Amino acid sequence: MQGGNEGARREYERRRAEWSAAESQCAAQDDQLSQWRAWLLGGGFLAGWAAFGFQWFSPWWLGIVVAGFVALAIRQERNSRAWDRAKRGARFYGWLIKRVTGEWPGHGRNGAEFADAEHLFSGDLDLFGAGSLFERISVARTSMGERKLGQWLLEPAAVDAVRARQEAVEELAPRLAVREAMALAGEEARGEWKADRLRQWGAGPRVGFFAG
């Protein structure tokens, strides 16, 4: 088991290094694009002054400056999204490293809001709170996922349901790229997914996108 953890740690560290390198690259590119936009903006003011103040050339040529500024803005926005994704990737693998090295307590979401003081065994087994089972195993990226995990820990499940969950874990365990994609996508949408709106959408009438 220790050997497996060591192998996992090395892979996580390798991938975190890749995401950290991408993060640094995006940060450098963001600085460069900001400088280009500043120079172009200054040049645009000078060109406008020359065109309107001295009629040295047609003001229509300023459209080139405007188009260049818009293009840089679009490129910087794309770089910003890539930068955010790289940050999430590095953070994700940093958390996985803490899990396999035993440094995870206090570094994850502990699910304290799901604790039930009147539950039969919740407190005795430290299901929620700092250093809890929830904090140890949760990789949920949405409030709905966290709530579902909290329910699973508090409520007994049928044998078939337990086996189905175990099979899902066995299937996902070796598929690190899939888990990474799911984690990053969920992290990006954490603040956008609303459970009540999703339920309303699911309960609403069917919508046809194609005629005939």
CSV table of C-alpha atoms in Angstrom, one decimal:
chain,number,residue,atom,x,y,z
A,1,MET,CA,0.0,0.0,0.0
A,2,GLN,CA,2.8,2.3,0.8
A,3,GLY,CA,4.4,1.6,-2.6
A,4,GLY,CA,1.1,2.5,-4.3
A,5,ASN,CA,0.9,5.8,-2.3
A,6,GLU,CA,4.5,6.6,-3.3
A,7,GLY,CA,3.8,6.0,-7.0
A,8,ALA,CA,0.6,8.1,-6.8
A,9,ARG,CA,2.5,10.9,-5.0
A,10,ARG,CA,5.1,11.0,-7.7
A,11,GLU,CA,2.5,11.2,-10.5
A,12,TYR,CA,0.6,13.9,-8.6
A,13,GLU,CA,3.8,15.9,-8.1
A,14,ARG,CA,4.6,15.6,-11.8
A,15,ARG,CA,1.2,16.8,-12.9
A,16,ARG,CA,1.2,19.6,-10.3
A,17,ALA,CA,4.6,20.7,-11.7
A,18,GLU,CA,3.1,20.8,-15.2
A,19,TRP,CA,0.1,22.9,-14.1
A,20,SER,CA,2.4,25.2,-12.1
A,21,ALA,CA,4.6,25.7,-15.2
A,22,ALA,CA,1.5,26.5,-17.2
A,23,GLU,CA,0.4,28.9,-14.5
A,24,SER,CA,3.7,30.7,-14.7
A,25,GLN,CA,3.6,30.9,-18.4
A,26,CYS,CA,0.1,32.3,-18.4
A,27,ALA,CA,1.1,34.9,-15.8
A,28,ALA,CA,4.0,36.0,-17.9
A,29,GLN,CA,1.8,36.2,-21.0
A,30,ASP,CA,-0.8,38.2,-19.2
A,31,ASP,CA,1.9,40.8,-18.2
A,32,GLN,CA,3.1,41.0,-21.8
A,33,LEU,CA,-0.4,41.4,-23.2
A,34,SER,CA,-1.2,44.1,-20.6
A,35,GLN,CA,2.0,46.0,-21.8
A,36,TRP,CA,1.0,45.6,-25.4
A,37,ARG,CA,-2.5,47.0,-24.7
A,38,ALA,CA,-1.0,49.9,-22.8
A,39,TRP,CA,1.3,50.8,-25.7
A,40,LEU,CA,-1.5,50.4,-28.2
A,41,LEU,CA,-3.8,52.6,-26.1
A,42,GLY,CA,-1.1,55.3,-25.9
A,43,GLY,CA,-0.4,55.0,-29.6
A,44,GLY,CA,-4.1,55.3,-30.3
A,45,PHE,CA,-4.4,58.5,-28.4
A,46,LEU,CA,-1.4,60.0,-30.3
A,47,ALA,CA,-2.8,58.8,-33.6
A,48,GLY,CA,-6.2,60.3,-32.7
A,49,TRP,CA,-4.6,63.6,-31.8
A,50,ALA,CA,-2.7,63.6,-35.1
A,51,ALA,CA,-5.7,62.6,-37.2
A,52,PHE,CA,-8.2,65.0,-35.6
A,53,GLY,CA,-6.0,67.8,-34.5
A,54,PHE,CA,-3.7,68.1,-37.5
A,55,GLN,CA,-5.5,66.1,-40.2
A,56,TRP,CA,-2.2,64.3,-40.9
A,57,PHE,CA,-4.2,61.2,-42.1
A,58,SER,CA,-7.8,60.0,-42.3
A,59,PRO,CA,-9.4,59.2,-38.9
A,60,TRP,CA,-10.7,56.0,-40.5
A,61,TRP,CA,-7.2,54.6,-40.1
A,62,LEU,CA,-7.8,54.6,-36.3
A,63,GLY,CA,-10.0,51.5,-36.9
A,64,ILE,CA,-6.8,49.5,-37.2
A,65,VAL,CA,-5.8,50.6,-33.7
A,66,VAL,CA,-9.3,49.8,-32.4
A,67,ALA,CA,-9.3,46.4,-34.0
A,68,GLY,CA,-5.8,45.6,-32.6
A,69,PHE,CA,-6.9,46.6,-29.1
A,70,VAL,CA,-10.0,44.4,-29.3
A,71,ALA,CA,-7.9,41.5,-30.6
A,72,LEU,CA,-5.5,41.9,-27.7
A,73,ALA,CA,-8.4,42.1,-25.2
A,74,ILE,CA,-9.9,38.8,-26.6
A,75,ARG,CA,-6.5,37.1,-26.5
A,76,GLN,CA,-6.0,38.3,-22.9
A,77,GLU,CA,-9.4,37.0,-21.9
A,78,ARG,CA,-8.6,33.6,-23.3
A,79,ASN,CA,-5.3,33.6,-21.5
A,80,SER,CA,-7.0,34.6,-18.3
A,81,ARG,CA,-9.3,31.5,-18.6
A,82,ALA,CA,-6.3,29.3,-19.2
A,83,TRP,CA,-4.5,30.9,-16.2
A,84,ASP,CA,-7.5,30.2,-14.0
A,85,ARG,CA,-7.6,26.6,-15.2
A,86,ALA,CA,-3.9,26.1,-14.5
A,87,LYS,CA,-4.3,27.4,-11.0
A,88,ARG,CA,-7.2,25.0,-10.4
A,89,GLY,CA,-5.1,22.1,-11.8
A,90,ALA,CA,-2.1,22.9,-9.5
A,91,ARG,CA,-4.5,23.3,-6.5
A,92,PHE,CA,-6.2,20.0,-7.3
A,93,TYR,CA,-3.0,18.0,-7.4
A,94,GLY,CA,-1.7,19.8,-4.3
A,95,TRP,CA,-4.8,18.5,-2.5
A,96,LEU,CA,-4.2,15.0,-3.8
A,97,ILE,CA,-0.6,15.0,-2.6
A,98,LYS,CA,-1.8,16.0,0.9
A,99,ARG,CA,-4.2,13.1,0.9
A,100,VAL,CA,-1.6,10.5,0.1
A,101,THR,CA,1.0,12.0,2.5
A,102,GLY,CA,-1.4,12.3,5.4
A,103,GLU,CA,-1.3,16.2,5.5
A,104,TRP,CA,-4.9,16.6,4.5
A,105,PRO,CA,-6.6,17.5,7.9
A,106,GLY,CA,-7.6,21.2,7.9
A,107,HIS,CA,-7.0,21.7,4.1
A,108,GLY,CA,-10.3,20.6,2.7
A,109,ARG,CA,-14.0,21.2,3.0
A,110,ASN,CA,-15.0,19.4,6.2
A,111,GLY,CA,-18.8,19.2,5.7
A,112,ALA,CA,-19.5,20.6,9.2
A,113,GLU,CA,-22.8,22.0,7.9
A,114,PHE,CA,-24.0,18.4,7.5
A,115,ALA,CA,-23.3,17.3,11.1
A,116,ASP,CA,-26.3,16.2,13.1
A,117,ALA,CA,-25.9,16.3,16.9
A,118,GLU,CA,-28.8,13.8,17.3
A,119,HIS,CA,-27.5,11.3,14.8
A,120,LEU,CA,-26.7,7.9,16.2
A,121,PHE,CA,-23.0,7.6,15.3
A,122,SER,CA,-22.1,10.8,13.4
A,123,GLY,CA,-20.2,12.3,16.3
A,124,ASP,CA,-18.5,9.1,17.5
A,125,LEU,CA,-17.1,8.4,14.0
A,126,ASP,CA,-16.1,12.0,13.3
A,127,LEU,CA,-18.0,12.0,10.0
A,128,PHE,CA,-17.9,15.8,9.8
A,129,GLY,CA,-15.7,18.6,11.0
A,130,ALA,CA,-11.9,19.2,11.0
A,131,GLY,CA,-10.0,16.0,10.3
A,132,SER,CA,-13.2,14.1,9.6
A,133,LEU,CA,-14.0,11.3,7.2
A,134,PHE,CA,-15.8,13.8,5.0
A,135,GLU,CA,-12.8,16.0,4.7
A,136,ARG,CA,-10.6,12.9,4.0
A,137,ILE,CA,-12.6,11.5,1.1
A,138,SER,CA,-14.5,14.4,-0.4
A,139,VAL,CA,-13.5,15.6,-3.8
A,140,ALA,CA,-16.9,17.1,-4.6
A,141,ARG,CA,-16.8,20.4,-6.5
A,142,THR,CA,-20.4,21.5,-6.1
A,143,SER,CA,-22.7,22.0,-3.2
A,144,MET,CA,-25.0,19.3,-4.6
A,145,GLY,CA,-22.1,16.8,-4.6
A,146,GLU,CA,-21.2,17.7,-1.1
A,147,ARG,CA,-24.7,17.4,0.1
A,148,LYS,CA,-25.1,14.0,-1.6
A,149,LEU,CA,-21.9,12.7,0.1
A,150,GLY,CA,-23.1,14.0,3.4
A,151,GLN,CA,-26.4,12.0,2.9
A,152,TRP,CA,-24.4,8.9,2.0
A,153,LEU,CA,-22.4,9.1,5.2
A,154,LEU,CA,-25.4,9.6,7.4
A,155,GLU,CA,-27.8,7.1,5.8
A,156,PRO,CA,-27.4,3.4,5.4
A,157,ALA,CA,-27.5,2.1,1.8
A,158,ALA,CA,-28.8,-1.1,0.3
A,159,VAL,CA,-26.2,-3.8,-0.6
A,160,ASP,CA,-26.8,-3.2,-4.3
A,161,ALA,CA,-26.2,0.5,-4.0
A,162,VAL,CA,-23.0,-0.1,-2.0
A,163,ARG,CA,-21.7,-2.5,-4.7
A,164,ALA,CA,-22.6,0.0,-7.4
A,165,ARG,CA,-20.6,2.7,-5.7
A,166,GLN,CA,-17.6,0.4,-5.2
A,167,GLU,CA,-17.7,-0.5,-8.9
A,168,ALA,CA,-17.7,3.2,-9.8
A,169,VAL,CA,-14.7,3.8,-7.6
A,170,GLU,CA,-12.8,0.9,-9.1
A,171,GLU,CA,-13.6,2.2,-12.6
A,172,LEU,CA,-12.5,5.8,-11.8
A,173,ALA,CA,-9.5,5.0,-9.7
A,174,PRO,CA,-7.0,4.3,-12.5
A,175,ARG,CA,-8.5,7.0,-14.8
A,176,LEU,CA,-6.6,10.0,-13.5
A,177,ALA,CA,-7.2,12.1,-16.6
A,178,VAL,CA,-11.0,11.7,-16.3
A,179,ARG,CA,-10.9,12.6,-12.6
A,180,GLU,CA,-8.8,15.6,-13.4
A,181,ALA,CA,-11.3,16.8,-16.1
A,182,MET,CA,-14.2,16.3,-13.7
A,183,ALA,CA,-12.5,18.1,-10.9
A,184,LEU,CA,-11.5,21.1,-13.0
A,185,ALA,CA,-14.9,21.4,-14.6
A,186,GLY,CA,-16.7,21.2,-11.3
A,187,GLU,CA,-14.4,23.7,-9.7
A,188,GLU,CA,-15.1,26.2,-12.5
A,189,ALA,CA,-18.9,25.8,-12.1
A,190,ARG,CA,-18.9,25.6,-8.2
A,191,GLY,CA,-20.6,29.0,-7.8
A,192,GLU,CA,-22.8,28.7,-10.9
A,193,TRP,CA,-24.7,25.5,-10.2
A,194,LYS,CA,-27.9,25.9,-8.1
A,195,ALA,CA,-29.6,22.7,-6.9
A,196,ASP,CA,-33.0,24.2,-6.8
A,197,ARG,CA,-32.8,25.6,-10.4
A,198,LEU,CA,-31.5,22.3,-11.6
A,199,ARG,CA,-34.4,20.5,-10.0
A,200,GLN,CA,-36.9,23.0,-11.5
A,201,TRP,CA,-35.3,22.5,-14.9
A,202,GLY,CA,-35.5,18.7,-14.6
A,203,ALA,CA,-39.2,18.8,-13.5
A,204,GLY,CA,-40.2,21.2,-16.3
A,205,PRO,CA,-41.8,20.3,-19.6
A,206,ARG,CA,-39.7,18.7,-22.3
A,207,VAL,CA,-38.3,21.1,-24.9
A,208,GLY,CA,-37.9,20.1,-28.5
A,209,PHE,CA,-34.9,21.4,-30.3
A,210,PHE,CA,-35.6,19.9,-33.7
A,211,ALA,CA,-38.8,20.1,-35.7
A,212,GLY,CA,-40.4,17.1,-37.3
